[in-house]
Coordinates of C-alpha atoms and ligand atoms in Angstrom, one line a residue:
M1 CA -45.7 133.8 203.1
A2 CA -43.5 135.3 200.4
S3 CA -41.5 138.3 201.6
I4 CA -42.3 141.7 200.2
Q5 CA -39.7 143.1 197.8
A6 CA -39.0 146.5 196.5
V7 CA -41.0 147.3 193.3
R8 CA -39.2 146.4 190.1
G9 CA -37.1 149.4 188.9
T10 CA -36.7 150.8 192.4
R11 CA -33.9 150.3 194.8
D12 CA -32.7 151.1 198.3
I13 CA -29.7 153.3 198.7
L14 CA -28.0 151.7 201.7
P15 CA -25.8 153.4 204.2
E16 CA -22.7 151.9 202.6
E17 CA -23.5 153.8 199.4
I18 CA -24.8 157.0 200.9
G19 CA -21.5 158.6 201.2
Y20 CA -21.3 159.1 197.4
W21 CA -24.8 160.6 197.3
Q22 CA -23.9 163.1 200.1
Q23 CA -20.6 164.0 198.6
V24 CA -22.2 164.8 195.2
E25 CA -24.9 166.8 196.9
T26 CA -22.5 168.8 199.0
I27 CA -20.3 169.6 196.0
A28 CA -23.3 170.5 193.8
R29 CA -24.9 172.7 196.6
D30 CA -21.6 174.5 197.0
I31 CA -20.9 175.1 193.4
L32 CA -24.5 176.2 192.7
A33 CA -24.6 178.5 195.7
R34 CA -21.5 180.3 194.5
A35 CA -23.3 181.0 191.2
A36 CA -26.3 182.4 193.0
F37 CA -28.6 179.5 192.3
K38 CA -31.3 178.8 194.9
E39 CA -32.8 175.4 195.6
I40 CA -36.5 174.8 194.9
R41 CA -38.6 171.8 196.0
T42 CA -41.7 171.1 194.1
P43 CA -44.2 168.2 194.7
I44 CA -43.3 164.8 193.3
F45 CA -46.8 164.5 191.7
E46 CA -48.6 167.0 189.6
Q47 CA -51.7 167.2 187.5
T48 CA -51.2 164.9 184.5
D49 CA -52.1 167.7 182.1
L50 CA -48.9 169.6 183.1
F51 CA -46.7 166.8 181.7
E52 CA -48.9 166.2 178.7
R53 CA -48.8 169.8 177.7
G54 CA -45.3 170.5 178.9
I55 CA -43.2 167.5 177.7
G56 CA -45.3 166.7 174.7
E57 CA -47.9 163.9 174.0
A58 CA -45.8 162.4 171.2
T59 CA -42.8 161.8 173.4
D60 CA -42.1 158.3 174.9
V61 CA -42.0 159.8 178.4
V62 CA -45.7 161.0 178.0
G63 CA -46.9 158.3 175.7
K64 CA -45.5 155.2 177.4
E65 CA -43.7 155.9 180.6
M66 CA -45.8 158.0 183.0
Y67 CA -47.0 156.7 186.3
T68 CA -50.5 158.2 186.1
F69 CA -53.3 157.5 188.6
L70 CA -56.7 158.7 189.5
D71 CA -57.0 160.1 193.0
K72 CA -60.1 159.5 195.1
G73 CA -61.8 162.6 193.5
D74 CA -61.2 161.1 190.0
R75 CA -58.5 163.7 189.2
S76 CA -55.7 162.4 187.1
N77 CA -52.3 162.9 188.7
T78 CA -48.9 161.8 187.6
L79 CA -45.6 161.1 189.4
R80 CA -43.2 163.5 187.9
P81 CA -41.0 161.9 185.1
E82 CA -38.7 165.0 185.2
G83 CA -38.3 168.2 187.1
T84 CA -38.5 171.0 184.5
A85 CA -42.4 171.0 184.1
G86 CA -43.0 171.3 187.8
V87 CA -40.5 174.1 188.2
V88 CA -42.1 176.0 185.3
R89 CA -45.5 175.4 186.8
S90 CA -44.3 176.8 190.1
Y91 CA -42.6 179.8 188.4
I92 CA -45.9 180.7 186.8
E93 CA -48.2 179.9 189.7
Q94 CA -45.9 181.6 192.3
K95 CA -45.3 184.5 189.9
L96 CA -41.5 184.1 190.4
H97 CA -41.2 186.1 187.1
A98 CA -42.7 189.1 188.9
Q99 CA -39.4 189.4 190.8
G100 CA -37.8 190.5 187.5
G101 CA -34.4 189.4 186.4
V102 CA -33.3 185.8 186.0
Q103 CA -34.5 183.1 188.3
R104 CA -31.7 180.7 189.0
L105 CA -33.1 177.5 190.5
W106 CA -31.8 174.0 191.2
Y107 CA -33.4 170.9 192.6
M108 CA -32.6 167.3 193.4
G109 CA -35.0 164.4 193.9
P110 CA -36.7 161.3 192.7
M111 CA -38.3 161.0 189.3
F112 CA -40.4 158.3 187.9
R113 CA -40.6 156.7 184.5
Y114 CA -42.0 153.3 183.5
E115 CA -39.0 152.1 181.5
R116 CA -37.5 148.7 181.2
P117 CA -35.1 148.5 184.0
Q118 CA -31.5 147.7 183.2
A119 CA -28.0 149.0 184.4
G120 CA -28.4 152.8 184.9
R121 CA -32.1 152.8 184.0
Q122 CA -34.7 152.5 186.8
R123 CA -38.3 153.4 187.3
Q124 CA -37.6 155.6 190.3
F125 CA -34.4 157.5 189.8
H126 CA -32.9 160.7 191.0
Q127 CA -32.0 163.9 189.2
L128 CA -29.9 166.9 190.1
G129 CA -31.3 169.6 187.9
L130 CA -30.9 173.3 187.2
E131 CA -33.2 175.8 185.6
M132 CA -32.4 179.3 184.6
L133 CA -35.5 181.3 183.7
G134 CA -35.7 184.8 182.2
S135 CA -32.7 185.1 179.9
A136 CA -32.4 184.6 176.2
D137 CA -28.8 185.7 176.3
V138 CA -26.2 183.1 175.0
R139 CA -24.2 183.7 178.1
A140 CA -27.0 181.9 180.0
D141 CA -26.6 178.8 177.8
V142 CA -22.8 178.8 178.5
E143 CA -23.2 179.6 182.2
S144 CA -25.6 176.7 182.7
I145 CA -23.4 174.2 180.8
A146 CA -20.2 175.5 182.6
L147 CA -21.9 174.7 185.9
A148 CA -22.6 171.2 184.9
V149 CA -19.1 170.8 183.7
D150 CA -17.8 172.2 187.1
I151 CA -19.9 169.8 189.1
L152 CA -19.0 166.8 187.0
K153 CA -15.3 167.7 187.3
A154 CA -15.5 168.4 191.0
V155 CA -17.0 165.1 191.8
G156 CA -14.2 163.4 189.8
L157 CA -15.8 162.7 186.4
D158 CA -14.0 164.4 183.7
E159 CA -14.0 161.8 181.0
L160 CA -17.7 162.5 179.9
V161 CA -18.1 163.8 176.5
L162 CA -20.2 167.0 176.1
E163 CA -22.3 166.6 172.9
M164 CA -23.9 169.7 171.5
N165 CA -26.4 170.5 168.8
S166 CA -28.8 173.3 168.0
L167 CA -32.5 172.6 167.5
G168 CA -33.2 176.1 166.2
T169 CA -36.5 177.7 166.5
K170 CA -39.9 176.1 166.1
A171 CA -40.1 177.4 162.5
D172 CA -36.7 175.8 161.8
R173 CA -37.9 172.6 163.1
V174 CA -41.1 172.5 161.2
Q175 CA -39.1 173.0 158.0
Y176 CA -36.7 170.3 158.9
R177 CA -39.4 167.9 159.9
E178 CA -40.7 168.1 156.4
T179 CA -37.4 167.7 154.8
L180 CA -36.6 164.7 157.0
V181 CA -40.0 163.0 156.4
N182 CA -39.6 163.5 152.6
Y183 CA -36.2 161.8 152.8
L184 CA -37.3 158.9 155.0
R185 CA -40.7 158.1 153.4
P186 CA -39.2 156.0 150.5
Y187 CA -37.4 153.9 153.2
Q188 CA -40.4 153.6 155.4
A189 CA -40.7 149.8 155.1
D190 CA -37.0 149.3 156.1
L191 CA -37.2 151.4 159.3
D192 CA -37.5 149.7 162.6
P193 CA -41.1 149.5 164.0
D194 CA -40.6 152.4 166.5
S195 CA -39.2 154.6 163.8
Q196 CA -42.1 153.8 161.5
D197 CA -44.4 154.9 164.2
R198 CA -42.4 158.0 164.8
L199 CA -42.5 159.0 161.1
T200 CA -45.9 160.5 161.6
R201 CA -45.9 161.3 165.3
N202 CA -42.4 162.6 166.1
P203 CA -40.0 162.1 163.1
L204 CA -37.1 164.0 164.7
R205 CA -36.8 161.3 167.3
I206 CA -36.0 158.8 164.5
L207 CA -32.5 160.4 164.6
D208 CA -32.0 158.8 168.0
S209 CA -32.8 155.2 166.8
K210 CA -30.2 152.6 167.7
A211 CA -31.5 150.1 165.1
A212 CA -28.6 149.3 162.6
K213 CA -30.7 149.4 159.4
T214 CA -32.3 152.8 160.5
Q215 CA -28.9 154.1 161.3
E216 CA -27.7 153.1 157.9
I217 CA -30.6 154.9 156.2
L218 CA -29.9 158.0 158.4
Q219 CA -26.4 158.2 157.1
D220 CA -27.3 160.3 154.2
A221 CA -30.3 162.0 155.8
P222 CA -30.5 165.9 155.6
L223 CA -29.2 167.5 158.8
L224 CA -31.1 169.8 161.1
G225 CA -28.2 172.2 161.1
N226 CA -28.8 172.9 157.4
S227 CA -32.4 173.9 158.1
L228 CA -31.5 176.5 160.7
S229 CA -32.1 180.1 159.9
D230 CA -29.1 182.4 159.7
E231 CA -30.1 183.8 163.1
S232 CA -30.3 180.4 164.7
Q233 CA -26.9 179.5 163.2
T234 CA -25.3 182.7 164.4
R235 CA -26.6 182.1 167.9
F236 CA -25.2 178.7 168.0
E237 CA -21.8 179.9 166.8
K238 CA -21.8 182.4 169.7
V239 CA -22.5 179.7 172.2
K240 CA -19.7 177.5 170.9
G241 CA -17.3 180.4 170.9
L242 CA -18.1 181.3 174.5
L243 CA -17.7 177.6 175.6
S244 CA -14.3 177.6 173.9
D245 CA -13.4 180.8 175.6
L246 CA -14.0 179.0 178.9
G247 CA -11.9 176.1 177.8
I248 CA -14.9 173.8 177.7
T249 CA -14.5 171.1 175.0
Y250 CA -17.4 169.6 173.2
K251 CA -18.3 167.4 170.3
L252 CA -20.9 168.5 167.7
N253 CA -23.6 165.8 167.3
P254 CA -25.9 166.9 164.5
K255 CA -28.3 164.1 165.3
L256 CA -28.8 165.0 169.0
V257 CA -32.5 165.8 169.4
R258 CA -33.4 165.0 173.1
G259 CA -36.4 163.0 174.2
L260 CA -38.6 165.8 175.4
D261 CA -40.5 168.2 173.1
Y262 CA -39.9 171.6 174.8
Y263 CA -36.4 172.3 173.5
S264 CA -35.2 174.9 171.1
H265 CA -31.8 176.2 170.1
T266 CA -29.0 174.8 172.3
A267 CA -29.3 171.1 173.2
F268 CA -26.6 169.0 174.9
E269 CA -25.9 165.8 176.6
F270 CA -23.0 164.5 178.7
Q271 CA -22.3 161.1 177.3
S272 CA -20.6 158.1 179.1
V273 CA -19.4 154.8 177.5
Q274 CA -21.2 152.8 180.1
F275 CA -24.6 154.4 180.6
G276 CA -25.1 156.6 177.6
A277 CA -26.3 160.0 178.7
V278 CA -25.5 160.9 182.3
G279 CA -27.1 164.3 182.0
G280 CA -28.7 166.4 179.4
G281 CA -30.6 169.6 178.8
G282 CA -31.1 172.6 176.7
R283 CA -33.0 175.8 176.0
Y284 CA -36.8 175.7 176.3
D285 CA -37.9 179.2 175.3
G286 CA -41.5 178.3 174.5
L287 CA -42.4 176.2 177.6
V288 CA -43.4 178.9 180.1
S289 CA -45.8 180.6 177.6
E290 CA -47.1 177.1 176.5
L291 CA -48.1 176.5 180.1
G292 CA -49.9 179.8 180.5
G293 CA -47.1 182.1 181.8
P294 CA -45.5 185.1 180.1
E295 CA -43.1 184.7 177.3
T296 CA -39.9 183.6 179.1
A297 CA -36.7 182.3 177.6
A298 CA -35.1 179.6 179.7
I299 CA -32.5 176.9 179.8
G300 CA -31.6 174.0 182.1
W301 CA -30.3 170.5 182.5
A302 CA -30.6 167.5 184.7
I303 CA -28.0 164.9 185.7
G304 CA -29.1 161.4 186.5
L305 CA -27.6 160.6 189.9
E306 CA -27.7 156.8 189.7
R307 CA -25.7 157.0 186.5
L308 CA -23.2 159.5 187.9
I309 CA -22.7 157.6 191.1
G310 CA -22.5 154.3 189.3
L311 CA -19.5 155.8 187.4
L312 CA -18.0 157.2 190.6
Q313 CA -18.2 153.9 192.5
Q314 CA -15.8 152.4 189.9
L315 CA -13.4 155.3 190.1
Q316 CA -13.2 156.2 193.8
P317 CA -13.0 154.5 197.1
K318 CA -16.1 154.8 199.2
P319 CA -16.3 158.2 201.0
E320 CA -16.7 157.3 204.7
S321 CA -17.8 159.3 207.6
Q322 CA -15.8 157.9 210.5
A323 CA -16.3 158.7 214.2
D324 CA -13.8 160.6 216.2
F325 CA -14.4 158.6 219.3
Y326 CA -15.7 155.0 219.8
L327 CA -17.0 154.7 223.4
V328 CA -16.6 151.3 225.1
S329 CA -18.2 150.7 228.5
R330 CA -19.3 147.8 230.6
G331 CA -21.1 147.9 234.0
E332 CA -24.2 150.0 234.9
Q333 CA -22.4 153.0 236.2
A334 CA -19.8 153.1 233.5
E335 CA -22.5 152.7 230.8
A336 CA -24.4 155.7 232.1
Q337 CA -21.3 157.8 232.2
A338 CA -20.3 156.8 228.7
L339 CA -23.7 157.7 227.4
K340 CA -23.3 161.1 229.0
M341 CA -19.8 161.6 227.7
A342 CA -20.9 160.7 224.2
Q343 CA -23.5 163.5 224.4
Q344 CA -21.0 166.0 225.7
L345 CA -18.6 165.2 223.0
R346 CA -21.2 165.5 220.3
Q347 CA -22.4 168.8 221.7
A348 CA -18.8 169.9 221.4
G349 CA -18.8 169.0 217.7
F350 CA -17.1 165.6 217.8
K351 CA -18.5 162.5 216.2
A352 CA -18.9 159.9 218.9
E353 CA -20.2 156.4 218.4
L354 CA -21.5 154.6 221.5
D355 CA -21.3 150.8 221.8
L356 CA -24.6 149.7 223.2
S357 CA -23.9 146.0 223.2
G358 CA -22.9 145.5 226.9
S359 CA -20.7 142.6 225.6
A360 CA -17.3 141.7 226.8
F361 CA -14.6 144.3 226.4
G362 CA -12.7 142.2 223.9
K363 CA -15.7 142.3 221.6
Q364 CA -16.3 145.9 222.0
F365 CA -12.6 146.6 221.2
K366 CA -12.8 144.6 218.0
R367 CA -15.8 146.8 217.0
A368 CA -13.9 149.9 217.9
D369 CA -11.0 148.8 215.6
R370 CA -13.4 148.2 212.8
S371 CA -15.3 151.5 213.2
G372 CA -12.4 153.5 211.8
A373 CA -12.6 155.9 214.8
A374 CA -9.5 157.9 215.7
A375 CA -9.7 157.1 219.4
C376 CA -11.5 154.8 221.8
L377 CA -12.7 155.9 225.2
I378 CA -13.0 153.1 227.7
L379 CA -15.0 153.1 230.9
G380 CA -15.2 150.1 233.2
D381 CA -16.2 149.8 236.9
A382 CA -12.8 151.1 238.1
E383 CA -12.9 154.1 235.9
A384 CA -16.6 154.8 236.7
E385 CA -15.9 154.6 240.4
N386 CA -13.1 157.2 240.2
Q387 CA -14.7 159.3 237.4
Q388 CA -11.8 158.4 235.2
V389 CA -11.6 157.4 231.6
Q390 CA -9.0 155.6 229.4
L391 CA -8.2 157.2 226.1
K392 CA -6.7 154.9 223.5
W393 CA -5.5 156.1 220.1
L394 CA -6.4 153.3 217.8
G395 CA -3.7 154.0 215.2
T396 CA -0.8 153.7 217.5
G397 CA -2.3 151.8 220.5
E398 CA -1.0 154.5 222.8
Q399 CA -3.3 154.6 225.9
S400 CA -3.5 157.0 229.0
E401 CA -5.9 157.3 231.9
M402 CA -7.2 160.7 232.9
A403 CA -10.1 162.3 234.9
Q404 CA -13.2 162.6 232.9
T405 CA -13.2 166.4 233.6
D406 CA -9.7 166.6 232.2
L407 CA -10.7 165.0 229.0
L408 CA -13.6 167.3 228.6
G409 CA -11.3 170.2 229.5
Q410 CA -8.9 169.7 226.7
L411 CA -11.3 169.6 223.7
D412 CA -9.1 171.8 221.5
E413 CA -6.0 169.6 222.0
L414 CA -8.1 166.5 221.2
R415 CA -9.4 168.2 218.0
S416 CA -5.9 168.9 216.9
A417 CA -4.8 165.4 217.7
I418 CA -7.6 163.9 215.7
A419 CA -6.9 166.2 212.7
A420 CA -3.3 165.0 212.9
V421 CA -4.4 161.3 212.8
R422 CA -6.7 162.0 209.9
A423 CA -4.1 164.0 207.9
Ligands
HAM1 P1 -33.5 163.8 180.5 O1 -32.5 163.7 179.4 O2 -34.8 163.1 180.1 O3 -33.8 165.3 180.7 O4 -33.0 163.2 181.8 C1 -31.8 163.7 182.4 C2 -31.0 162.5 182.9 O5 -31.8 161.8 183.9 C3 -30.5 161.5 181.9 O6 -29.3 161.9 181.2 C4 -30.3 160.3 182.7 O7 -28.9 160.4 183.4 C5 -31.3 160.4 183.8 N1 -32.4 159.5 183.6 C6 -33.4 159.7 182.7 N2 -34.2 158.6 182.8 C7 -33.6 157.7 183.6 C8 -34.0 156.4 184.2 N3 -35.1 155.7 183.8 N4 -33.2 155.8 185.1 C9 -32.1 156.5 185.5 N5 -31.7 157.7 185.1 C10 -32.5 158.4 184.1 C11 -34.7 165.8 181.6 O8 -35.3 165.1 182.4 C12 -34.9 167.3 181.5 N6 -35.9 167.7 182.5 C13 -33.6 168.0 181.7 C14 -33.7 169.5 181.6 C15 -33.8 170.4 182.6 N7 -33.8 170.2 180.5 C16 -34.0 171.4 180.8 N8 -34.0 171.6 182.1

């Protein structure tokens, strides 16, 4: 029988890779907590309607990439392709707005898009995202971007390029859409098929096209920036000024439009050479009211964790979590005592790895060496008989025998000795 494989576009995150994930999560959790952001966990599937209305039916995400299914009651549900719509649904349904002030939320979890899998692009992938609801202030734009920059720097990625654009208001975009379509129409036949399709459905997305001929046509296209009202332009100037005040460098990209329909004003992406955008976001002032909530200004971003970690893996050695003690034992009595000692050490805050193989001491010692533990604790028949234990420091090979109670009576000394070994 053929063996069952993971579904195309999904993958296992194995223990050897998990250190990166945990490291990123710990860093992000810490940075976001210091900025008073709170974690939110919303369901991984929602009513299909939420995404259709929230993300926009003309987008690729809704039009082509959603995992949509009917449940047994014939209701249409969809695996979330992104996190913002669910957070906004929750914000409205749970009346988080009634608490007043700004809601600062973050989340991390799997998202699902039926895309063509390739390096850095999967059908199940993970995002770390942040949403800040209830402030139209330019400082909210800058605060949220600065936190993304802090997280990316803290994990060790500082070569990403922050690209910025302003998408203005809805009225600005309606005007620009017309200007752009008027410009492109004479070239319609020369555009790539996707862009031809977008000319009526979602013309702004044509700016994102990678097709060479389309790019060439776009070279002289009118820019969205020139269609922005004075107010929108002033707003963007303020955002840029405050970013510079914080020492955050960025590159203007007048063709950056984002792939989801809910954006207005500030839009940004963190670009890498290898995977394209590692993260992106922007302001979405109309989304809460669009989905039935009160008028609420909001901004947020999401970072793709597979892309982020893919880059980290090339830059940094694997973060490993190594045991303090590796317990080697042989013989019934010794094995029982080692089990107990491992538990006592764990309860005292040490990391203790217990060898369960029952194999010859030589084999267990080899595994102890490979484990990266600071020290090995050895119990054989003789030690078990006398309630003794051998303590061997794996770095130096230094070994001593002591009563088990003595070992457990000098935990502070052991802690310092292990810290010294690790330093
Ligand atoms: P997005 O740009 O669609 O924005 O996705 C954010 C990031 O998720 C991307 O930059 C990329 O790193 C990652 N990503 C997207 N699709 C895939 C995929 N198929 N495989 C691997 N990684 C992927 C959003 O999702 C918005 N909700 C961000 C946001 C939050 N805007 C406001 N608030």
